[in-house]
């Protein structure tokens, strides 16, 4: 059975004290929630807050901590970069790879992302691999092709065993931080398409066990409707993950 996941991508927000307060408020807020054994909550704060996030959530089985990025090499002369094994060494278990902001602002190519996915897995991290089309691509009707190509180039080099340790996030770029959410039908249509690609490339059973998250202006109001779709296994939440109450409401939206 695949996991139901809500992951909070804090992006470049919060200072140390604010981060610690947000983690504590989320932990407190979730204390009164009924979290089923197949649910997982992931917090993805900026690098300097990974360690306090791990320390504050260590005893809570259903909370994991993720980085927002990693480099493809394990160590060396890459000033300013952080390796997957460094992230793992502070206790984080996941890493977001291929977010559209990394692809578009930092020009990260599919080939580079493919290397990062392997580096993350080699270090024992579970990649949360992001894909999604830009607005002109959807308007041209080529959104399925775009997502298929991103998966083919960035993810489908993985073996049958490796792909099992992956979370996929579909994030249409036109919905990220814009307040415009994909409709429930648009999300389900793309998620089903992604699962069909997984079925074609890997075993049926493998594809059925991979969680596919929706991201892009998912919030406390629309999460329930989005999560009700058969192939939407949760969300990757940006803006709404910065407020404990909203984030907790989203976690409780299954
Ligand atoms: P948003 O961001 O929820 O603020 O749209 C989602 C994301 O970029 O992961």
Coordinates of N, CA and C and ligand atoms in Angstrom, one line a residue:
X1 N 0.8 -1.2 0.0 CA 0.0 0.0 0.0 C 0.9 1.3 0.0
X2 N 0.6 2.2 -0.9 CA 1.4 3.4 -1.0 C 1.1 4.4 0.1
X3 N 2.1 5.1 0.5 CA 2.0 6.1 1.6 C 1.2 7.3 1.2
X4 N 0.5 7.9 2.1 CA -0.2 9.1 2.0 C 0.7 10.2 2.6
X5 N 1.2 11.1 1.8 CA 2.3 12.0 2.2 C 1.9 13.5 2.1
X6 N 2.2 14.2 3.2 CA 2.2 15.7 3.0 C 3.5 16.2 3.4
X7 N 4.2 16.9 2.4 CA 5.5 17.4 2.6 C 5.5 18.9 2.5
X8 N 6.2 19.5 3.5 CA 6.2 21.0 3.5 C 7.6 21.5 3.0
X9 N 7.5 22.2 1.9 CA 8.7 22.7 1.2 C 8.8 24.2 1.7
X10 N 9.7 24.4 2.6 CA 9.7 25.8 3.2 C 10.4 26.8 2.3
X11 N 11.1 26.3 1.3 CA 11.9 27.1 0.4 C 12.9 28.0 1.2
X12 N 13.2 29.2 0.8 CA 14.2 30.0 1.5 C 13.5 31.0 2.4
X13 N 12.9 30.4 3.5 CA 12.1 31.2 4.4 C 12.5 30.8 5.9
X14 N 12.3 31.7 6.8 CA 12.5 31.5 8.2 C 13.9 31.7 8.6
X15 N 14.1 32.2 9.9 CA 15.4 32.2 10.5 C 15.4 31.1 11.5
X16 N 16.5 31.0 12.2 CA 16.6 29.8 13.2 C 15.5 29.7 14.2
X17 N 15.2 30.8 14.9 CA 14.2 30.8 15.9 C 12.8 30.6 15.3
X18 N 12.6 31.2 14.2 CA 11.3 31.0 13.6 C 11.1 29.6 13.1
X19 N 12.2 29.0 12.6 CA 12.1 27.6 12.1 C 11.8 26.7 13.3
X20 N 12.5 26.9 14.4 CA 12.3 26.0 15.6 C 10.8 26.2 16.1
X21 N 10.3 27.4 16.1 CA 9.0 27.6 16.6 C 8.0 26.9 15.6
X22 N 8.2 27.0 14.3 CA 7.3 26.4 13.4 C 7.3 24.9 13.6
X23 N 8.4 24.3 13.7 CA 8.5 22.9 13.9 C 7.7 22.5 15.2
X24 N 8.0 23.2 16.3 CA 7.3 22.9 17.5 C 5.8 23.0 17.4
X25 N 5.3 24.1 16.7 CA 3.9 24.3 16.5 C 3.3 23.2 15.7
X26 N 4.0 22.7 14.7 CA 3.5 21.6 13.8 C 3.4 20.4 14.6
X27 N 4.4 20.1 15.4 CA 4.4 18.9 16.2 C 3.3 18.9 17.2
X28 N 3.1 20.1 17.9 CA 2.0 20.3 18.8 C 0.6 20.1 18.1
X29 N 0.5 20.7 17.0 CA -0.8 20.6 16.2 C -1.1 19.2 15.8
X30 N -0.1 18.4 15.5 CA -0.3 17.1 15.0 C -0.6 16.1 16.2
X31 N -0.3 16.5 17.4 CA -0.5 15.7 18.5 C -2.0 15.2 18.7
X32 N -2.9 16.1 18.3 CA -4.3 15.8 18.4 C -4.9 15.2 17.2
X33 N -4.0 15.0 16.2 CA -4.5 14.4 14.9 C -4.5 12.9 14.9
X34 N -5.4 12.3 14.2 CA -5.3 10.8 14.0 C -4.5 10.6 12.8
X35 N -3.3 10.1 12.9 CA -2.4 9.8 11.8 C -2.4 8.3 11.6
X36 N -2.8 7.9 10.4 CA -2.8 6.4 10.2 C -1.4 5.9 9.9
X37 N -1.2 4.6 10.0 CA 0.1 4.0 9.8 C 0.6 4.2 8.4
X38 N -0.2 4.4 7.4 CA 0.3 4.6 6.1 C 0.5 6.1 5.7
X39 N 0.4 7.0 6.7 CA 0.6 8.4 6.5 C 2.0 8.8 6.9
X40 N 2.5 9.8 6.1 CA 3.9 10.3 6.4 C 3.8 11.8 6.3
X41 N 4.5 12.5 7.2 CA 4.6 14.0 7.1 C 6.1 14.3 7.0
X42 N 6.4 15.1 6.0 CA 7.8 15.4 5.7 C 8.0 16.9 5.9
X43 N 9.0 17.3 6.6 CA 9.3 18.7 6.7 C 10.6 19.0 5.9
X44 N 10.6 20.0 5.0 CA 11.8 20.3 4.2 C 12.2 21.7 4.5
X45 N 12.9 22.0 5.6 CA 13.4 23.3 5.9 C 14.7 23.6 5.1
X46 N 15.2 24.8 5.1 CA 16.5 25.1 4.6 C 17.6 24.3 5.3
X47 N 18.8 24.1 4.7 CA 19.9 23.3 5.2 C 20.2 23.6 6.7
X48 N 20.3 24.9 7.1 CA 20.8 25.1 8.5 C 19.8 24.6 9.6
X49 N 18.6 24.3 9.1 CA 17.6 23.9 10.1 C 17.3 22.4 10.1
X50 N 18.0 21.7 9.3 CA 17.8 20.3 9.2 C 18.0 19.6 10.5
X51 N 19.2 19.9 11.1 CA 19.5 19.3 12.4 C 18.5 19.5 13.5
X52 N 18.1 20.8 13.7 CA 17.1 21.0 14.8 C 15.8 20.4 14.4
X53 N 15.5 20.3 13.1 CA 14.2 19.6 12.7 C 14.2 18.1 13.0
X54 N 15.4 17.5 12.8 CA 15.6 16.1 13.1 C 15.5 15.9 14.6
X55 N 16.2 16.8 15.4 CA 16.2 16.6 16.8 C 14.8 16.8 17.4
X56 N 14.0 17.7 16.9 CA 12.7 17.9 17.4 C 11.6 16.9 17.0
X57 N 11.9 16.1 16.0 CA 10.9 15.2 15.5 C 11.3 13.7 15.6
X58 N 12.5 13.5 16.1 CA 13.1 12.2 16.2 C 12.2 11.1 16.7
X59 N 11.5 11.5 17.8 CA 10.7 10.4 18.4 C 9.3 10.2 17.8
X60 N 9.0 11.0 16.8 CA 7.7 10.9 16.1 C 7.8 10.2 14.8
X61 N 7.4 9.0 14.9 CA 7.6 8.0 13.8 C 7.1 8.5 12.4
X62 N 6.0 9.2 12.4 CA 5.3 9.6 11.2 C 5.9 10.9 10.6
X63 N 6.9 11.5 11.2 CA 7.5 12.7 10.7 C 8.9 12.4 10.2
X64 N 9.2 12.8 9.0 CA 10.6 12.7 8.4 C 11.1 14.1 8.0
X65 N 12.4 14.2 7.9 CA 12.9 15.5 7.5 C 13.7 15.4 6.2
X66 N 13.5 16.4 5.4 CA 14.0 16.4 4.0 C 14.8 17.6 3.7
X67 N 15.8 17.5 2.9 CA 16.5 18.7 2.4 C 15.8 19.1 1.1
X68 N 16.1 20.3 0.6 CA 15.4 20.8 -0.6 C 16.2 20.6 -1.8
X69 N 17.5 20.1 -1.7 CA 18.4 20.0 -2.8 C 19.6 19.3 -2.3
X70 N 20.4 18.7 -3.2 CA 21.7 18.2 -2.9 C 22.6 18.3 -4.2
X71 N 23.9 18.1 -4.0 CA 24.7 18.0 -5.2 C 24.9 16.6 -5.7
X72 N 25.3 16.5 -6.9 CA 25.5 15.1 -7.5 C 26.8 14.4 -7.0
X73 N 27.7 15.2 -6.6 CA 29.0 14.6 -6.2 C 29.0 14.4 -4.7
X74 N 29.8 13.4 -4.2 CA 29.8 13.1 -2.8 C 30.6 14.1 -2.0
X75 N 31.8 14.5 -2.5 CA 32.6 15.6 -1.8 C 33.5 16.2 -2.8
X76 N 34.2 17.2 -2.4 CA 35.2 17.9 -3.2 C 35.1 19.3 -3.4
X77 N 35.7 19.9 -4.4 CA 35.8 21.3 -4.6 C 34.6 21.9 -5.3
X78 N 33.5 22.0 -4.5 CA 32.2 22.5 -5.0 C 31.7 23.5 -4.0
X79 N 32.4 24.6 -4.0 CA 32.1 25.7 -2.9 C 30.6 26.0 -2.9
X80 N 30.1 26.0 -1.7 CA 28.7 26.3 -1.6 C 27.7 25.2 -1.7
X81 N 28.2 24.0 -2.1 CA 27.2 22.9 -2.3 C 27.2 22.0 -1.1
X82 N 26.2 21.2 -1.1 CA 26.0 20.2 0.0 C 25.7 18.9 -0.6
X83 N 26.4 17.8 -0.1 CA 26.2 16.5 -0.6 C 25.1 15.7 0.1
X84 N 24.7 14.7 -0.6 CA 23.6 13.9 -0.1 C 24.1 13.2 1.2
X85 N 25.3 12.8 1.2 CA 25.8 12.1 2.4 C 25.9 13.0 3.6
X86 N 26.2 14.3 3.4 CA 26.2 15.3 4.5 C 24.8 15.4 5.1
X87 N 23.8 15.4 4.1 CA 22.4 15.6 4.6 C 22.0 14.4 5.4
X88 N 22.4 13.2 4.9 CA 22.0 12.0 5.6 C 22.7 11.9 7.0
X89 N 23.9 12.5 7.0 CA 24.7 12.4 8.3 C 24.1 13.2 9.4
X90 N 23.2 14.2 9.1 CA 22.5 14.9 10.2 C 21.2 14.4 10.5
X91 N 20.8 13.2 9.8 CA 19.6 12.5 10.2 C 18.4 12.7 9.3
X92 N 18.6 13.6 8.3 CA 17.5 13.7 7.3 C 17.4 12.5 6.5
X93 N 16.2 12.2 5.9 CA 16.0 10.9 5.2 C 15.5 11.1 3.8
X94 N 15.1 12.4 3.4 CA 14.6 12.6 2.1 C 15.3 13.8 1.5
X95 N 15.2 14.0 0.2 CA 15.7 15.2 -0.5 C 14.8 15.5 -1.7
X96 N 14.4 16.8 -1.8 CA 13.7 17.2 -3.0 C 14.7 17.4 -4.2
X97 N 14.4 16.8 -5.3 CA 15.2 16.9 -6.5 C 14.4 17.4 -7.7
X98 N 14.9 18.4 -8.4 CA 14.3 18.8 -9.6 C 13.1 19.7 -9.4
X99 N 13.0 20.4 -8.3 CA 12.0 21.4 -8.1 C 12.1 22.4 -9.3
X100 N 11.0 22.9 -9.7 CA 11.0 23.8 -10.9 C 11.8 25.1 -10.7
X101 N 12.0 25.5 -9.4 CA 12.8 26.6 -9.1 C 14.3 26.3 -9.3
X102 N 14.7 25.0 -9.0 CA 16.0 24.6 -9.3 C 16.2 24.4 -10.9
X103 N 15.2 23.9 -11.5 CA 15.3 23.7 -13.0 C 15.4 25.1 -13.7
X104 N 14.5 26.0 -13.3 CA 14.4 27.3 -14.0 C 15.4 28.4 -13.6
X105 N 15.5 28.6 -12.2 CA 16.3 29.7 -11.8 C 17.8 29.3 -11.8
X106 N 18.1 28.0 -11.5 CA 19.5 27.5 -11.4 C 19.9 26.7 -12.6
X107 N 19.0 26.7 -13.6 CA 19.3 26.0 -14.8 C 19.8 24.5 -14.7
X108 N 19.1 23.8 -13.8 CA 19.5 22.4 -13.6 C 18.9 21.5 -14.7
X109 N 19.7 20.8 -15.4 CA 19.3 20.0 -16.5 C 18.8 18.6 -16.0
X110 N 18.0 18.0 -16.9 CA 17.5 16.6 -16.6 C 18.7 15.7 -16.3
X111 N 19.8 15.9 -17.1 CA 21.0 15.0 -16.9 C 21.6 15.2 -15.5
X112 N 21.7 16.4 -15.1 CA 22.2 16.7 -13.8 C 21.3 16.1 -12.7
X113 N 20.0 16.3 -12.9 CA 19.0 15.8 -11.9 C 19.1 14.2 -11.8
X114 N 19.3 13.6 -13.0 CA 19.4 12.1 -13.0 C 20.6 11.7 -12.1
X115 N 21.7 12.5 -12.2 CA 22.9 12.1 -11.3 C 22.6 12.4 -9.8
X116 N 21.8 13.5 -9.6 CA 21.5 13.7 -8.2 C 20.6 12.7 -7.6
X117 N 19.7 12.1 -8.4 CA 18.8 11.1 -7.9 C 19.7 9.9 -7.4
X118 N 20.6 9.5 -8.2 CA 21.5 8.4 -7.9 C 22.3 8.7 -6.7
X119 N 22.9 9.9 -6.6 CA 23.7 10.3 -5.5 C 22.9 10.3 -4.2
X120 N 21.7 10.7 -4.3 CA 20.8 10.7 -3.1 C 20.5 9.3 -2.6
X121 N 20.2 8.4 -3.6 CA 19.9 7.0 -3.2 C 21.2 6.3 -2.7
X122 N 22.3 6.6 -3.3 CA 23.5 6.0 -2.8 C 23.9 6.4 -1.4
X123 N 23.4 7.6 -1.0 CA 23.7 8.1 0.4 C 22.6 7.6 1.3
X124 N 21.6 6.9 0.8 CA 20.5 6.4 1.7 C 19.3 7.4 1.8
X125 N 19.3 8.4 1.0 CA 18.1 9.4 1.0 C 17.1 8.9 0.0
X126 N 15.8 9.3 0.3 CA 14.7 9.0 -0.6 C 14.5 10.3 -1.4
X127 N 14.7 10.3 -2.7 CA 14.4 11.5 -3.5 C 12.9 11.8 -3.6
X128 N 12.6 13.0 -3.5 CA 11.2 13.5 -3.9 C 11.4 14.2 -5.2
X129 N 11.1 13.5 -6.3 CA 11.5 14.0 -7.6 C 10.3 14.8 -8.2
X130 N 10.6 16.0 -8.6 CA 9.6 16.9 -9.1 C 9.5 17.0 -10.6
X131 N 8.4 17.1 -11.1 CA 8.2 17.3 -12.5 C 7.0 18.2 -12.8
X132 N 6.8 18.7 -13.9 CA 5.7 19.6 -14.2 C 5.9 20.6 -15.3
X133 N 4.9 20.9 -16.0 CA 5.0 21.7 -17.2 C 4.8 23.2 -16.9
X134 N 5.3 24.1 -17.8 CA 5.1 25.5 -17.7 C 3.8 25.9 -18.4
X135 N 3.3 27.1 -18.1 CA 2.0 27.5 -18.7 C 1.9 27.4 -20.2
X136 N 2.9 27.9 -21.0 CA 2.8 27.8 -22.4 C 2.8 26.4 -22.9
X137 N 3.4 25.5 -22.2 CA 3.4 24.1 -22.6 C 2.0 23.5 -22.4
X138 N 1.3 23.9 -21.3 CA 0.0 23.4 -21.1 C -0.9 24.0 -22.2
X139 N -0.7 25.3 -22.4 CA -1.6 25.9 -23.4 C -1.4 25.3 -24.8
X140 N -0.2 24.9 -25.1 CA 0.0 24.2 -26.4 C -0.4 22.8 -26.4
X141 N -0.8 22.3 -25.2 CA -1.3 20.9 -25.1 C -0.2 19.8 -25.1
X142 N 1.0 20.3 -24.8 CA 2.1 19.3 -24.8 C 2.5 18.9 -23.3
X143 N 1.6 19.2 -22.3 CA 2.0 18.9 -20.9 C 2.4 17.5 -20.7
X144 N 1.7 16.6 -21.3 CA 2.0 15.1 -21.0 C 3.4 14.8 -21.6
X145 N 3.7 15.3 -22.8 CA 5.0 15.0 -23.4 C 6.1 15.6 -22.5
X146 N 5.9 16.8 -22.0 CA 6.9 17.5 -21.2 C 7.2 16.7 -19.9
X147 N 6.1 16.2 -19.2 CA 6.3 15.5 -18.0 C 7.0 14.1 -18.3
X148 N 6.5 13.5 -19.4 CA 7.1 12.2 -19.8 C 8.6 12.3 -20.0
X149 N 9.0 13.4 -20.7 CA 10.4 13.6 -21.0 C 11.2 13.8 -19.7
X150 N 10.6 14.6 -18.8 CA 11.3 14.9 -17.5 C 11.6 13.6 -16.8
X151 N 10.5 12.7 -16.8 CA 10.7 11.4 -16.1 C 11.6 10.5 -16.8
X152 N 11.5 10.5 -18.1 CA 12.4 9.6 -18.9 C 13.9 9.9 -18.6
X153 N 14.2 11.3 -18.7 CA 15.6 11.7 -18.6 C 16.1 11.8 -17.1
X154 N 15.2 12.1 -16.2 CA 15.7 12.4 -14.8 C 15.5 11.2 -13.9
X155 N 14.6 10.3 -14.2 CA 14.2 9.3 -13.2 C 14.2 7.9 -13.7
X156 N 13.8 7.7 -15.0 CA 13.6 6.3 -15.4 C 14.9 5.6 -15.8
X157 N 16.1 6.1 -15.4 CA 17.3 5.4 -15.5 C 17.4 4.4 -14.3
X158 N 16.5 4.6 -13.3 CA 16.6 3.8 -12.1 C 16.1 2.3 -12.4
X159 N 16.7 1.4 -11.7 CA 16.3 0.0 -11.8 C 15.0 -0.2 -11.1
X160 N 14.4 -1.4 -11.3 CA 13.2 -1.9 -10.7 C 13.3 -1.7 -9.1
X161 N 14.4 -2.0 -8.6 CA 14.6 -1.9 -7.1 C 14.7 -0.5 -6.7
X162 N 15.5 0.3 -7.5 CA 15.8 1.7 -7.1 C 14.5 2.6 -7.2
X163 N 13.7 2.3 -8.2 CA 12.5 3.2 -8.3 C 11.5 3.0 -7.2
X164 N 11.6 1.9 -6.5 CA 10.7 1.7 -5.3 C 11.0 2.7 -4.2
X165 N 12.2 3.3 -4.2 CA 12.6 4.2 -3.1 C 12.6 5.6 -3.7
X166 N 11.4 6.0 -4.2 CA 11.2 7.3 -4.8 C 9.9 7.8 -4.5
X167 N 9.8 9.1 -4.3 CA 8.5 9.8 -4.2 C 8.4 10.7 -5.4
X168 N 7.3 10.8 -6.2 CA 7.2 11.7 -7.3 C 6.3 12.9 -6.9
X169 N 6.6 14.1 -7.3 CA 5.7 15.2 -7.1 C 5.4 15.9 -8.4
X170 N 4.2 15.9 -8.8 CA 3.7 16.6 -10.0 C 3.4 18.0 -9.6
X171 N 4.2 19.0 -10.1 CA 3.9 20.4 -9.8 C 3.9 21.2 -11.1
X172 N 2.7 21.5 -11.5 CA 2.6 22.4 -12.7 C 3.1 23.7 -12.4
X173 N 4.1 24.2 -13.1 CA 4.8 25.4 -12.8 C 3.9 26.6 -12.7
X174 N 2.8 26.6 -13.5 CA 1.8 27.8 -13.5 C 1.0 27.8 -12.2
X175 N 1.1 26.7 -11.4 CA 0.3 26.7 -10.2 C 1.2 27.0 -8.9
X176 N 2.5 27.0 -9.1 CA 3.4 27.2 -7.9 C 3.4 28.6 -7.5
X177 N 3.0 28.9 -6.3 CA 3.0 30.2 -5.7 C 2.1 31.2 -6.3
X178 N 1.2 30.8 -7.2 CA 0.4 31.7 -7.9 C -1.0 31.9 -7.4
X179 N -1.4 30.9 -6.5 CA -2.8 30.9 -6.0 C -3.7 30.2 -7.0
X180 N -3.2 29.9 -8.2 CA -4.0 29.1 -9.2 C -3.7 27.6 -9.0
X181 N -4.6 26.9 -8.6 CA -4.4 25.4 -8.4 C -4.9 24.7 -9.6
X182 N -4.2 23.6 -9.9 CA -4.8 22.7 -10.9 C -6.1 22.2 -10.4
X183 N -7.1 22.0 -11.3 CA -8.3 21.4 -10.8 C -8.1 20.0 -10.4
X184 N -9.0 19.5 -9.7 CA -8.9 18.1 -9.2 C -8.8 17.2 -10.4
X185 N -9.6 17.5 -11.4 CA -9.6 16.6 -12.6 C -8.2 16.7 -13.4
X186 N -7.7 17.9 -13.4 CA -6.3 18.1 -14.1 C -5.3 17.3 -13.3
X187 N -5.3 17.4 -12.0 CA -4.3 16.7 -11.2 C -4.5 15.2 -11.3
X188 N -5.7 14.7 -11.2 CA -5.9 13.2 -11.3 C -5.4 12.7 -12.7
X189 N -5.8 13.5 -13.8 CA -5.4 13.1 -15.1 C -3.9 12.9 -15.3
X190 N -3.2 13.9 -14.8 CA -1.7 13.8 -14.9 C -1.1 12.8 -14.0
X191 N -1.7 12.6 -12.8 CA -1.1 11.6 -11.9 C -1.4 10.2 -12.4
X192 N -2.5 10.0 -13.0 CA -2.9 8.7 -13.7 C -1.9 8.5 -14.8
X193 N -1.6 9.5 -15.6 CA -0.7 9.4 -16.7 C 0.7 9.0 -16.2
X194 N 1.1 9.7 -15.1 CA 2.5 9.3 -14.6 C 2.5 7.9 -14.1
X195 N 1.4 7.5 -13.4 CA 1.4 6.1 -13.0 C 1.4 5.1 -14.2
X196 N 0.7 5.5 -15.3 CA 0.7 4.6 -16.4 C 2.1 4.5 -17.0
X197 N 2.9 5.6 -16.9 CA 4.3 5.5 -17.4 C 5.1 4.6 -16.5
X198 N 4.8 4.6 -15.2 CA 5.5 3.8 -14.3 C 5.2 2.3 -14.5
X199 N 3.9 2.1 -14.8 CA 3.5 0.7 -15.1 C 4.1 0.2 -16.4
X200 N 4.2 1.0 -17.4 CA 4.9 0.6 -18.7 C 6.4 0.3 -18.5
X201 N 7.0 1.1 -17.7 CA 8.5 0.9 -17.5 C 8.8 -0.1 -16.4
X202 N 8.0 -0.1 -15.4 CA 8.3 -1.0 -14.2 C 7.1 -2.0 -14.1
X203 N 7.2 -2.8 -13.0 CA 6.1 -3.7 -12.8 C 4.9 -3.0 -12.3
X204 N 3.7 -3.6 -12.5 CA 2.5 -3.0 -12.1 C 2.5 -2.8 -10.6
X205 N 2.9 -3.8 -9.9 CA 2.9 -3.7 -8.4 C 3.8 -2.6 -7.9
X206 N 5.0 -2.4 -8.6 CA 5.9 -1.4 -8.2 C 5.2 0.0 -8.4
X207 N 4.6 0.2 -9.6 CA 3.9 1.5 -9.9 C 2.8 1.8 -8.9
X208 N 2.1 0.7 -8.5 CA 1.0 1.0 -7.5 C 1.5 1.4 -6.1
X209 N 2.8 1.1 -5.9 CA 3.3 1.4 -4.5 C 4.0 2.8 -4.4
X210 N 4.1 3.5 -5.6 CA 4.9 4.7 -5.6 C 3.9 5.9 -5.3
X211 N 4.2 6.7 -4.3 CA 3.4 7.8 -4.0 C 3.6 9.0 -5.0
X212 N 2.5 9.5 -5.5 CA 2.7 10.7 -6.4 C 1.9 11.9 -5.7
X213 N 2.7 12.9 -5.4 CA 2.2 14.1 -4.7 C 1.8 15.2 -5.7
X214 N 0.8 16.0 -5.3 CA 0.5 17.2 -6.1 C 1.1 18.4 -5.4
X215 N 1.6 19.3 -6.2 CA 2.1 20.6 -5.6 C 1.8 21.7 -6.5
X216 N 1.5 22.9 -5.9 CA 1.1 24.1 -6.7 C -0.1 24.7 -6.1
X217 N 0.1 25.6 -5.2 CA -1.0 26.3 -4.5 C -2.0 25.4 -3.8
X218 N -1.5 24.3 -3.3 CA -2.3 23.4 -2.5 C -2.4 24.0 -1.1
X219 N -3.6 24.1 -0.6 CA -3.7 24.8 0.7 C -4.8 24.1 1.6
X220 N -5.0 24.7 2.7 CA -5.9 24.1 3.7 C -7.4 24.0 3.2
X221 N -7.7 24.8 2.2 CA -9.1 24.8 1.6 C -9.2 23.7 0.5
X222 N -8.2 23.6 -0.3 CA -8.4 22.7 -1.5 C -7.8 21.3 -1.3
X223 N -7.0 21.1 -0.2 CA -6.3 19.8 -0.1 C -7.2 18.6 -0.1
X224 N -8.3 18.7 0.6 CA -9.2 17.6 0.7 C -9.7 17.1 -0.7
X225 N -10.1 18.1 -1.5 CA -10.7 17.7 -2.8 C -9.6 17.1 -3.7
X226 N -8.4 17.7 -3.6 CA -7.3 17.2 -4.4 C -6.9 15.7 -3.9
X227 N -6.8 15.6 -2.6 CA -6.3 14.3 -2.1 C -7.4 13.2 -2.3
X228 N -8.6 13.6 -2.6 CA -9.7 12.5 -2.8 C -9.5 11.8 -4.1
X229 N -8.6 12.3 -5.0 CA -8.4 11.6 -6.2 C -7.6 10.3 -6.1
X230 N -8.0 9.3 -6.9 CA -7.4 8.0 -6.7 C -5.9 8.0 -6.8
X231 N -5.3 8.8 -7.7 CA -3.9 8.7 -7.9 C -3.1 9.9 -7.3
X232 N -3.8 10.7 -6.5 CA -3.2 11.8 -5.8 C -2.9 11.3 -4.3
X233 N -1.7 11.1 -4.0 CA -1.3 10.4 -2.8 C -0.8 11.4 -1.7
X234 N -1.2 12.7 -1.9 CA -0.8 13.7 -1.0 C -0.3 15.0 -1.7
X235 N 0.5 15.8 -0.9 CA 0.9 17.1 -1.5 C 2.3 17.5 -1.1
X236 N 2.9 18.3 -2.0 CA 4.1 19.0 -1.7 C 3.7 20.5 -1.6
X237 N 3.8 21.0 -0.4 CA 3.2 22.2 0.0 C 4.2 23.3 0.2
X238 N 4.1 24.4 -0.5 CA 5.0 25.5 -0.3 C 4.5 26.5 0.7
X239 N 3.9 27.6 0.2 CA 3.4 28.7 1.0 C 2.6 28.2 2.2
X240 N 1.7 27.3 2.1 CA 0.8 26.9 3.2 C 1.6 26.1 4.2
X241 N 2.8 25.7 3.9 CA 3.6 24.9 4.9 C 4.3 25.8 5.9
X242 N 4.2 27.1 5.7 CA 4.9 28.1 6.6 C 4.0 28.5 7.8
X243 N 2.8 28.0 7.8 CA 1.9 28.3 8.9 C 1.4 27.0 9.5
X244 N 1.7 26.8 10.8 CA 1.5 25.5 11.4 C 0.0 25.0 11.2
X245 N -0.9 26.0 11.5 CA -2.3 25.6 11.5 C -2.7 25.1 10.1
X246 N -2.3 25.8 9.0 CA -2.7 25.4 7.7 C -2.1 24.1 7.3
X247 N -0.8 23.9 7.7 CA -0.1 22.7 7.4 C -0.8 21.5 8.1
X248 N -1.1 21.7 9.3 CA -1.8 20.6 10.1 C -3.1 20.3 9.5
X249 N -3.8 21.3 9.0 CA -5.1 21.1 8.4 C -4.9 20.3 7.1
X250 N -3.9 20.6 6.4 CA -3.6 19.8 5.1 C -3.3 18.4 5.5
X251 N -2.5 18.2 6.5 CA -2.1 16.8 6.9 C -3.4 16.0 7.3
X252 N -4.4 16.7 7.8 CA -5.6 16.1 8.2 C -6.7 16.0 7.1
X253 N -6.2 16.2 5.9 CA -7.2 16.3 4.8 C -7.4 15.0 4.0
X254 N -6.8 13.9 4.5 CA -7.1 12.6 3.8 C -8.4 12.0 4.2
Ligands
LIG1 P1 3.2 26.5 -3.4 O1 4.6 25.8 -3.7 O2 2.4 25.6 -2.5 O3 3.6 27.8 -2.6 O4 2.5 26.8 -4.7 C1 4.7 24.4 -3.9 C2 6.1 24.1 -4.3 O5 6.8 24.8 -4.9 O6 6.6 23.0 -3.9

